[in-house]
Coordinates of C-alpha atoms (C1' of nucleotides) in Angstrom, one line a residue:
Chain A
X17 CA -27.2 10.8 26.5
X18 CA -25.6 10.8 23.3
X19 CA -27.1 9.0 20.1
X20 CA -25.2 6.9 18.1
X21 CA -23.9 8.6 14.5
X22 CA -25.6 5.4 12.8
X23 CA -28.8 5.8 14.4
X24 CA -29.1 9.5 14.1
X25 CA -32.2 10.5 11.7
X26 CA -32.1 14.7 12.3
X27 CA -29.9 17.0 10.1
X28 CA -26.6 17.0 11.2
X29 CA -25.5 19.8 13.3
X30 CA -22.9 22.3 11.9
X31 CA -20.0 20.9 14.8
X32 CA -20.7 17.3 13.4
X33 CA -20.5 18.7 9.5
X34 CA -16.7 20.5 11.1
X35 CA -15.7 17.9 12.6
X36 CA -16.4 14.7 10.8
X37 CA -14.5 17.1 8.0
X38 CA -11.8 17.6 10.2
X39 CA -11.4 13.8 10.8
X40 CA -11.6 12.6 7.1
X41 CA -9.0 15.4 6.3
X42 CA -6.6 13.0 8.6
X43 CA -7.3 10.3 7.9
X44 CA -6.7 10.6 4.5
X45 CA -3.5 12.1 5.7
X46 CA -3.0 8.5 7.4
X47 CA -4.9 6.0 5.1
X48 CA -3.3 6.9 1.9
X49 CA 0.0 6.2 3.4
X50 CA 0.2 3.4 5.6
X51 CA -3.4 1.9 4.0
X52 CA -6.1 0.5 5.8
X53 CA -4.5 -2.3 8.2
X54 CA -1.1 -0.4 8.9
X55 CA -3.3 2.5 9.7
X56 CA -4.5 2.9 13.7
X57 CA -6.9 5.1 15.1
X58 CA -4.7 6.9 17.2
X59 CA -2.7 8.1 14.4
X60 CA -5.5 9.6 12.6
X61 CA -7.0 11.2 16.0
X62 CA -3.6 12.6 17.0
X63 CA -3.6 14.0 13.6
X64 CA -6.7 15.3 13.6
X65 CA -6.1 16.9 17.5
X66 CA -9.3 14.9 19.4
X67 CA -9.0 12.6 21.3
X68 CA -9.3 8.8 20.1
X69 CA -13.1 8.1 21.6
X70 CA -14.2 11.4 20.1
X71 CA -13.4 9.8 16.3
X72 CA -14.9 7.1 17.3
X73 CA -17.9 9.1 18.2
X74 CA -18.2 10.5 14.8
X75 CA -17.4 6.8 13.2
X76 CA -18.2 4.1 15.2
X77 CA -15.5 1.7 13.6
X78 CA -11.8 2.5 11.6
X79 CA -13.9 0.6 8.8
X80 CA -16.4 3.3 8.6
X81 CA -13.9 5.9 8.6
X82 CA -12.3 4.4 5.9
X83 CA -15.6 3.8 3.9
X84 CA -16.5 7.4 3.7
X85 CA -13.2 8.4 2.7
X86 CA -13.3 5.7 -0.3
X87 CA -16.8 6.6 -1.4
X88 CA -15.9 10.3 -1.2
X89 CA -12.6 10.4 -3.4
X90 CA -14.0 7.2 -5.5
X91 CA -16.6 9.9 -6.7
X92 CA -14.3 12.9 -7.3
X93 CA -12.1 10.5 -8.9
X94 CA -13.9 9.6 -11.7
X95 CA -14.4 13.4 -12.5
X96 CA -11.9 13.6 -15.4
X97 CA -13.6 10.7 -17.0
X98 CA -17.3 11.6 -16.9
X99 CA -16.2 14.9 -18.3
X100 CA -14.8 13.0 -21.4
X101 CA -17.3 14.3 -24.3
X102 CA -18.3 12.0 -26.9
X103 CA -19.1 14.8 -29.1
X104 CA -16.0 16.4 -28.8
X105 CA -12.7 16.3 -30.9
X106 CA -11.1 13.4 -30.1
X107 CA -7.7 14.9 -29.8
X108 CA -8.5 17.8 -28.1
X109 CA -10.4 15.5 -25.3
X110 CA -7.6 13.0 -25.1
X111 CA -5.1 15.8 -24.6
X112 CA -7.4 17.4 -21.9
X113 CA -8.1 14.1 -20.0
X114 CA -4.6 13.5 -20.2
X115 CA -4.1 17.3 -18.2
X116 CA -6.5 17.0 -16.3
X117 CA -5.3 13.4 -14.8
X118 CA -2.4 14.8 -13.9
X119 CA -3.8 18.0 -12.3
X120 CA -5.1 15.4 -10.4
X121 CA -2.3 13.8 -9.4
X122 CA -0.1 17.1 -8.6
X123 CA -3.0 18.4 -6.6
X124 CA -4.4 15.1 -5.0
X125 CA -1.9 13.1 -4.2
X126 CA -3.5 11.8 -1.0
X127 CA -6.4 10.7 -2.9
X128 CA -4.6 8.6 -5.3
X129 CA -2.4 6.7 -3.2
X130 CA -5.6 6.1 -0.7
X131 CA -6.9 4.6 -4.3
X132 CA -3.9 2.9 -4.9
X133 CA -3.2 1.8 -1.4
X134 CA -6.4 -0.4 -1.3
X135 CA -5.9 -1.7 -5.2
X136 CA -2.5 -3.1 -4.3
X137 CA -4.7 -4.9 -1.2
X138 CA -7.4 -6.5 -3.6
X139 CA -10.1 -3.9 -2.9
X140 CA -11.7 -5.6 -0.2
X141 CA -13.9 -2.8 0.6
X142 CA -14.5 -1.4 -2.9
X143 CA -14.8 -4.2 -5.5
X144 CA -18.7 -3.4 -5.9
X145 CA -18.2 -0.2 -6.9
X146 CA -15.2 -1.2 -9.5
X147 CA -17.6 -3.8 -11.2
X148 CA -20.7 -1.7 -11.2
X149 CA -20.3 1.9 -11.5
X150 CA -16.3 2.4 -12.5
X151 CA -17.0 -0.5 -15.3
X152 CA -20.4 1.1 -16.4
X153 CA -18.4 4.4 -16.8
X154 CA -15.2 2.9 -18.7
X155 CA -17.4 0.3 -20.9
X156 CA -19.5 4.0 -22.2
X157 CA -16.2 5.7 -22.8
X158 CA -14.4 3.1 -24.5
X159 CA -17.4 2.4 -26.9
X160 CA -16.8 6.3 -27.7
X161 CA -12.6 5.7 -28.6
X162 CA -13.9 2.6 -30.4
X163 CA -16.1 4.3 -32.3
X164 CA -13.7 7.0 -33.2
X165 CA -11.4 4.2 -34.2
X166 CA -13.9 3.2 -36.5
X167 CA -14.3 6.3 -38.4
X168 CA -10.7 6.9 -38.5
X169 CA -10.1 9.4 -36.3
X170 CA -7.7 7.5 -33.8
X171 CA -5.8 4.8 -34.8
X172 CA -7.2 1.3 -34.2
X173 CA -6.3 0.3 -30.6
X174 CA -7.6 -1.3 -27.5
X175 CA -9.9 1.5 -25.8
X176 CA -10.0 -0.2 -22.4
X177 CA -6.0 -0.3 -22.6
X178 CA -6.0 3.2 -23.6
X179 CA -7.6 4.1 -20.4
X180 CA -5.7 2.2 -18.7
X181 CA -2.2 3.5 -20.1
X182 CA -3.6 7.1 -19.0
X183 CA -4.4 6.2 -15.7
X184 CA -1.5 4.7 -15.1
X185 CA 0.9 7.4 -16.5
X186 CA -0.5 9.9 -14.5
X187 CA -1.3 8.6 -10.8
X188 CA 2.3 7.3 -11.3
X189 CA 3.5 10.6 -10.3
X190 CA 1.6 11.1 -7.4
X191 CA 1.6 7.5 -6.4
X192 CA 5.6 6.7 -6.9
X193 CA 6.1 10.6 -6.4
X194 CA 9.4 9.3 -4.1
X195 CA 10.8 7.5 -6.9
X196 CA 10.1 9.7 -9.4
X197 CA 11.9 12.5 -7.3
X198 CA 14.9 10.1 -6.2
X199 CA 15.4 10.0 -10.3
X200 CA 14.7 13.1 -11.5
X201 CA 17.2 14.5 -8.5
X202 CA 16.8 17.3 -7.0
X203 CA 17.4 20.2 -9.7
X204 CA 14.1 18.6 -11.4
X205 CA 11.9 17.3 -8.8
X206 CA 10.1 21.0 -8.4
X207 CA 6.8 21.9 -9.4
X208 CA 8.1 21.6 -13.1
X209 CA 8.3 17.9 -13.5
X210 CA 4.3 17.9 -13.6
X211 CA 5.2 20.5 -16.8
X212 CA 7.3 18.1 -18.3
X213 CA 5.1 14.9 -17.6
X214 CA 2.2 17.2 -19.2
X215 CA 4.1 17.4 -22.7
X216 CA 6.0 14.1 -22.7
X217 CA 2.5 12.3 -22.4
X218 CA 0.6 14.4 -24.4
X219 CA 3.5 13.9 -27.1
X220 CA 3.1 10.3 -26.3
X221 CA -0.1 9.6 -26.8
X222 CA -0.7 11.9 -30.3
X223 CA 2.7 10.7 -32.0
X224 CA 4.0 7.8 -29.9
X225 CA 8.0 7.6 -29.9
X226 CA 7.5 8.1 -33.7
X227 CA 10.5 5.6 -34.3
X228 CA 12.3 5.8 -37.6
X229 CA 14.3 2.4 -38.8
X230 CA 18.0 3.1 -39.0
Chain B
X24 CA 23.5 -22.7 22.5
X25 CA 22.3 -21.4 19.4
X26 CA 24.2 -18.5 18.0
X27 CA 22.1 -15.4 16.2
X28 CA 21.7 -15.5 13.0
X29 CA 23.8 -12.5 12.7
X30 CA 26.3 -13.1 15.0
X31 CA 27.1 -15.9 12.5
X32 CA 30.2 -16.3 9.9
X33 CA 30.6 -19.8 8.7
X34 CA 28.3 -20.8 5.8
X35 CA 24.3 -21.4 6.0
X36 CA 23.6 -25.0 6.9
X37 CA 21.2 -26.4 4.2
X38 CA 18.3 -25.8 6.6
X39 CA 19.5 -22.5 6.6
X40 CA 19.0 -21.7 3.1
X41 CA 15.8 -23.5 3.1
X42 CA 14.3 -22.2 5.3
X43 CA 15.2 -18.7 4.7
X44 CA 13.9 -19.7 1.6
X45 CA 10.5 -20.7 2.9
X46 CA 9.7 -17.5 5.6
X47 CA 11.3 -14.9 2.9
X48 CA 8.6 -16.6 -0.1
X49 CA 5.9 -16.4 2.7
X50 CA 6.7 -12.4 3.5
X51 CA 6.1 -12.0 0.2
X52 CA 2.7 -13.3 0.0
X53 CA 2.4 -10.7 3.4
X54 CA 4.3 -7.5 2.4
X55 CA 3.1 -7.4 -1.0
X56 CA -0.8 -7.3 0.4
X57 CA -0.6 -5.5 3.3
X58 CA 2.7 -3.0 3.4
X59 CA 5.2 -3.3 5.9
X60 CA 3.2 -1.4 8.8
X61 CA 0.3 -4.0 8.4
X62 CA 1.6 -7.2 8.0
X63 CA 2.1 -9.0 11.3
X64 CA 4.7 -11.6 11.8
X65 CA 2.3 -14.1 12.8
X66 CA 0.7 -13.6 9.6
X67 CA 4.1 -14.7 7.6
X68 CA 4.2 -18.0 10.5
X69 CA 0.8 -18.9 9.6
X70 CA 1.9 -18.8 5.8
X71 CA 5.1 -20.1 6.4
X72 CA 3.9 -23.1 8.5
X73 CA 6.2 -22.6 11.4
X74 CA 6.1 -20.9 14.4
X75 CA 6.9 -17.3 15.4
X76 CA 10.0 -17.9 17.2
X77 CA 11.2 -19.9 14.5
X78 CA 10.7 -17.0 12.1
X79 CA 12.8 -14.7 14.6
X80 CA 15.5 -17.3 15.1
X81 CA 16.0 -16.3 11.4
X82 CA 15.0 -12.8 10.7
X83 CA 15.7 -11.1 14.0
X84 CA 13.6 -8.7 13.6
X85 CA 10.3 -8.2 11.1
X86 CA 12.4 -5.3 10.0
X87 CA 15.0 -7.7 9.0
X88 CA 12.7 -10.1 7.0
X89 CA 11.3 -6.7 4.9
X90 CA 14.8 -5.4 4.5
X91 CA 16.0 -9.1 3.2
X92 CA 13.1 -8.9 0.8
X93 CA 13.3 -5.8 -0.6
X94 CA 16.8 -6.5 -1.4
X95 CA 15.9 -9.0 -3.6
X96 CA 13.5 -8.3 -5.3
X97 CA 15.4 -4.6 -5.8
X98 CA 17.9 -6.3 -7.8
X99 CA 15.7 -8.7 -10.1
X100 CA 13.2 -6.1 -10.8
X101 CA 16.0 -4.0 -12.5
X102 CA 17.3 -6.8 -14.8
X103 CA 15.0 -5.3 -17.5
X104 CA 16.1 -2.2 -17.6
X105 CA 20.0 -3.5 -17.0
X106 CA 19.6 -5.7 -20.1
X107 CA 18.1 -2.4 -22.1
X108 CA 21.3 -2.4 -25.0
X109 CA 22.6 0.6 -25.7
X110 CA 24.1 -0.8 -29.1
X111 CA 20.6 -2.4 -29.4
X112 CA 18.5 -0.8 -32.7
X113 CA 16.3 1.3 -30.8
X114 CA 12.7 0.1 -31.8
X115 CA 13.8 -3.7 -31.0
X116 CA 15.2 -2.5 -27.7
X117 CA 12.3 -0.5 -26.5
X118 CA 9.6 -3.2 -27.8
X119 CA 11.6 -5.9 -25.9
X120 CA 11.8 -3.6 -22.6
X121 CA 8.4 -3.7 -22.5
X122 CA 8.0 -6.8 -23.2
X123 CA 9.7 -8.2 -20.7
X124 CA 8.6 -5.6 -18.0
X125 CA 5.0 -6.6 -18.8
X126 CA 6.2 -10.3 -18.5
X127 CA 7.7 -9.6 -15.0
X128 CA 4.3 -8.0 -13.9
X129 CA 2.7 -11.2 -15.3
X130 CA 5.0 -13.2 -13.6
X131 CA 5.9 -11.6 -10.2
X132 CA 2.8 -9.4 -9.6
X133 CA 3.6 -9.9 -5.8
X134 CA 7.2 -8.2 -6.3
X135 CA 5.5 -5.6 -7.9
X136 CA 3.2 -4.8 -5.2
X137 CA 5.7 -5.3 -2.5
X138 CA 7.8 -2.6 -4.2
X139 CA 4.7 -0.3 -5.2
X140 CA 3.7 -0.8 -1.5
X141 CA 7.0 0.4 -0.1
X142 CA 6.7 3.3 -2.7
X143 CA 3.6 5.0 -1.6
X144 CA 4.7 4.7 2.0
X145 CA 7.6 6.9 1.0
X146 CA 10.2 4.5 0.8
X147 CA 11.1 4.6 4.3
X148 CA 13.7 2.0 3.5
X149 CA 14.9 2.1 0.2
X150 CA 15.2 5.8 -0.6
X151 CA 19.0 5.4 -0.1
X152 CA 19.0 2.7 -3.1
X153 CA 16.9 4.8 -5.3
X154 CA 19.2 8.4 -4.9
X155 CA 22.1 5.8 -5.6
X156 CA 22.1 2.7 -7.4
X157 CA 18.7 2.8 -9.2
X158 CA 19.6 6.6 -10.0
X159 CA 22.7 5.9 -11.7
X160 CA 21.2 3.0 -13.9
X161 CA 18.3 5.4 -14.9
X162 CA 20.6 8.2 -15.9
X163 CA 22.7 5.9 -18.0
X164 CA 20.0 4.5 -20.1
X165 CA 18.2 7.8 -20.2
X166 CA 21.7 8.8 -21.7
X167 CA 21.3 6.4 -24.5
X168 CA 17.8 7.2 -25.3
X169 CA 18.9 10.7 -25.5
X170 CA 21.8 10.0 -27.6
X171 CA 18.9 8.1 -30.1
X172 CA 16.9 11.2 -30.3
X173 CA 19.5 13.3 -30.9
X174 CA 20.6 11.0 -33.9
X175 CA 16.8 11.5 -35.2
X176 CA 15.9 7.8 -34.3
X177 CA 13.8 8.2 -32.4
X178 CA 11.2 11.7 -31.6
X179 CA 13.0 14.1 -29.0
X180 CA 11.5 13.2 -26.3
X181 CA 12.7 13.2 -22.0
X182 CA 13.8 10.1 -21.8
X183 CA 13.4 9.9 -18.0
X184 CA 9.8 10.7 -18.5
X185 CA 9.6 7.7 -21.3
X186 CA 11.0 5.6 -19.0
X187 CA 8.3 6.3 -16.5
X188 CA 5.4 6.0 -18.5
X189 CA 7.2 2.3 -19.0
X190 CA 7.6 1.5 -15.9
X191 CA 3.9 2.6 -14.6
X192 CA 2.0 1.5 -18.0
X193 CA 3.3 -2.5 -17.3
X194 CA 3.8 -2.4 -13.5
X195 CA 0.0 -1.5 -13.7
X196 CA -1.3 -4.6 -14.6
X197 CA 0.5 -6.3 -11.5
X198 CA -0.2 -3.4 -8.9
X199 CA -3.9 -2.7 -10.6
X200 CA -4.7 -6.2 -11.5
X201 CA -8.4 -5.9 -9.5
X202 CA -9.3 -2.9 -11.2
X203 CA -8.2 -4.0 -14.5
X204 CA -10.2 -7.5 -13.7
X205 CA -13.1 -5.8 -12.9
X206 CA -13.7 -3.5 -15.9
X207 CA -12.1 -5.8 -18.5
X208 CA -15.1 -7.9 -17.0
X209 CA -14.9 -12.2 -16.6
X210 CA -14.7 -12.7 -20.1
X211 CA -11.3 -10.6 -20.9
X212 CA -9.5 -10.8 -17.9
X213 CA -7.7 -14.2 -18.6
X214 CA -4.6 -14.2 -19.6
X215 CA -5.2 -13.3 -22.8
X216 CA -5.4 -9.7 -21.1
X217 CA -1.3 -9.6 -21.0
X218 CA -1.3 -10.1 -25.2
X219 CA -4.0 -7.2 -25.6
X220 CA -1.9 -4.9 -23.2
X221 CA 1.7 -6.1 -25.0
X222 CA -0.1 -5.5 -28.5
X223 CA -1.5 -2.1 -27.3
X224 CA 1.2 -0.7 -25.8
X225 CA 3.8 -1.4 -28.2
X226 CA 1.7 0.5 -30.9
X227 CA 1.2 3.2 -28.3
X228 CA 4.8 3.9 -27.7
X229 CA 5.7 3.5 -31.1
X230 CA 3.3 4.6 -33.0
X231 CA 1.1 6.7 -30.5
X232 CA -2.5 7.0 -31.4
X233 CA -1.5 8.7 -35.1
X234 CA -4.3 10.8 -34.2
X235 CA -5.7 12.9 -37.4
X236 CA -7.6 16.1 -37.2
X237 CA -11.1 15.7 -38.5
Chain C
dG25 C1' 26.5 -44.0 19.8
dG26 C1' 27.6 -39.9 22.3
dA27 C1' 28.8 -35.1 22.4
dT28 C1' 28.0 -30.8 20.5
dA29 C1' 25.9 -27.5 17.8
dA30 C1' 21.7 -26.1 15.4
dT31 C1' 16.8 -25.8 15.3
dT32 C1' 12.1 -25.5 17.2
dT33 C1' 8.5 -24.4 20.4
dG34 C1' 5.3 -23.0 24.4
dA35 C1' 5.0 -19.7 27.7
dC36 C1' 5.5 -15.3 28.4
dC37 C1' 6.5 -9.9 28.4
dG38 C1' 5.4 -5.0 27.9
dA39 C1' 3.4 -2.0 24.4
dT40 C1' -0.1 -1.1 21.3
dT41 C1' -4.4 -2.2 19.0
dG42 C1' -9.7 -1.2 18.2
dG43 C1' -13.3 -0.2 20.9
dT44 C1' -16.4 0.7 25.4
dA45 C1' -18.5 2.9 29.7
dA46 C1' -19.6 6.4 32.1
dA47 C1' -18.7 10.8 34.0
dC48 C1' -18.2 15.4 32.5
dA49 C1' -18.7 19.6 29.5
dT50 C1' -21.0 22.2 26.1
dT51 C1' -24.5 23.6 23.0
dA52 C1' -29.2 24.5 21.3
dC53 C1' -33.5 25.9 22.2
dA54 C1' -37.8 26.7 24.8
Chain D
dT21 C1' -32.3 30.7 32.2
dG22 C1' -33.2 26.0 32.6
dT23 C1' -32.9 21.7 30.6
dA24 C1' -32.4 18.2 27.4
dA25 C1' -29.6 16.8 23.7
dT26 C1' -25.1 16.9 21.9
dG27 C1' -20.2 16.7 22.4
dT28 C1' -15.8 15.4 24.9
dT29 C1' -12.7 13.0 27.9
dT30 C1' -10.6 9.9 31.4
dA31 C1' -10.1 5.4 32.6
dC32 C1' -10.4 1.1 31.0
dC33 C1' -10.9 -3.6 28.4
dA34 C1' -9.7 -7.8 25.8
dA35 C1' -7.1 -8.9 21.9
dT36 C1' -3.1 -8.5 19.3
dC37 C1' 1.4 -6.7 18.5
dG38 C1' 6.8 -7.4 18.1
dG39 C1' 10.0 -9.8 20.5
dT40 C1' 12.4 -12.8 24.5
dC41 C1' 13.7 -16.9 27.1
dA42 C1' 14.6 -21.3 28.5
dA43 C1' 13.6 -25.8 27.7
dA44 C1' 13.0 -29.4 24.4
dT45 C1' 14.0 -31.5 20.1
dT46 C1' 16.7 -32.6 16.0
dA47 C1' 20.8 -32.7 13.0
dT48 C1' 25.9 -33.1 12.6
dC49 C1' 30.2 -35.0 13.2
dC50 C1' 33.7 -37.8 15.5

DNA sequence: GGATAATTTGACCGATTGGTAAACATTACA
DNA sequence: TGTAATGTTTACCAATCGGTCAAATTATCC
């Protein structure tokens, strides 16, 4: 008789490590696009190529798939920004948190608009994790910005609205990537436009608009 | 008999209007949570405080009561960038854009959601008005913002990417406003929290961080 | 006030939803 | 190779989905 994945104690066998990959792989494909509610099991499992009871053998409930998926890219997501180093130069950081935000966002899309897609529903499943380990992690960066504020490094400014104003520049092109495309048109909606984001922003955020009174 | 809604050609009875009024302000509350693929229509008659039928004597479909919407709130969440002046002196002009995008995220954080909902579903039904209409307007004003960097008022810079980083730095306190509650903490995420972010981000795209080597 | 049009609702439909039961197939391991 | 554990599928369930229908109710206008 088969166990239950929940009460299983023993080491997982190399088919469940396949194909509970297999399954998060679409369901990702699934969640970060229609989100949690307009998502349905079928979809996923059709994506994934098994059949609807043999997801549901691997995750009892949608909810569970979905809460491995979030605790797996909430981790990976907050890569760029544990990698932020204090002791580092302060432009040199910025500019690389800045690239790698957006390397992100060109090369995990999925992730961020699975991210995004359960922000813009009030983060029913994840607001623990936003108020406890995502806030522990921001408040120890921005006390770094703050402090090279202080010493006159940066100019004075809000480090938690900082943060923010990177975050939202970059997922922006992986979560409004349709819009962004629709703009740009077709000549520039290749590869390139992650090039252009890259300087823009990083122009941005060292010299601002750098407006002259006329 | 009653005739379909729209079969119709003389003008909306005053029940008409209002309660169009009421079922498209409930869809709101809906959409903007849950997407268009999961919201239900009984969830907008529960809001609404009517029945389903009712609903569908007026919006024949849910289709039709997403579409209405999204109309809508298309047009009033351009105004901003409508009003941008070309003849405007361009400091005041961009301050006052984001200004008064950050005001509408303030204000209409449900119309933000609704339309950063329908973007990371892939605009299923709005990429027509964003290759046309909301193309056109971008590509005029970018053509302004060129024009100023060109004149040396303000840094050469893509103005379509500028315009972007707008767009995503503001619409992020609407479409974010759980994230940015939950690190700001209970004590900064009043209101106050819309000043901070106006403050910051008008030094940020004016002034950028004046960052100075150490 | 009565006729007519507009509005509202309860009952219902077939399709889809998340999830289950149990039979069947495969794998791991002695 | 046998057998027990693991993995897979078909058939199914109750609840919910978007939407229809006809009957009942209300507003409008003469």
């Amino acid at each position: 008789m088969a166990i239950p994945r929940a009460a299983r104690t023993q080491r997982r066998t190399r088919i469940q490590e396949e194909k509970e990959e297999i399954i998060l792989e679409a369901a990702l494909d699934v969640f970060s696009v229609s989100g949690f509610r307009g998502s349905t099991i079928d979809q996923i499992a059709e994506v994934a190529g098994m059949s609807k009871p043999n997801l549901l053998y691997y995750f009892r409930t949608k909810e569970a798939m979905h809460r491995a998926l979030i605790d797996r890219v909430l981790f990976t997501w907050l890569e760029p920004l544990r990698a932020f180093d204090s002791n580092g130069d302060p432009e040199s950081e910025i500019r690389s948190y800045i690239r790698r935000k957006l390397e992100m966002a060109r090369d995990f899309p999925r992730e961020s608009r699975l991210f995004a897609n359960e922000m813009l529903q009030g983060a029913p499943h994840v607001e623990d994790e936003l108020r406890g380990p995502l806030k522990s992690l921001v408040d120890e960066k921005a006390q770094v910005i703050r402090a090279w504020a202080q010493a006159g490094k940066i100019a004075k400014c809000d480090p938690y609205h900082l943060i923010f104003s990177i975050w939202s520049t970059t997922q922006h092109y992986a979560d409004f990537d349709v819009q962004v495309r629709a703009v740009l048109g077709d000549e520039h909606s290749g590869e390139g436009r992650f090039e252009d984001a890259a300087r823009y922003l990083e122009q941005l955020f060292v010299d601002g608009l750098r407006i002259r009174q006329g």
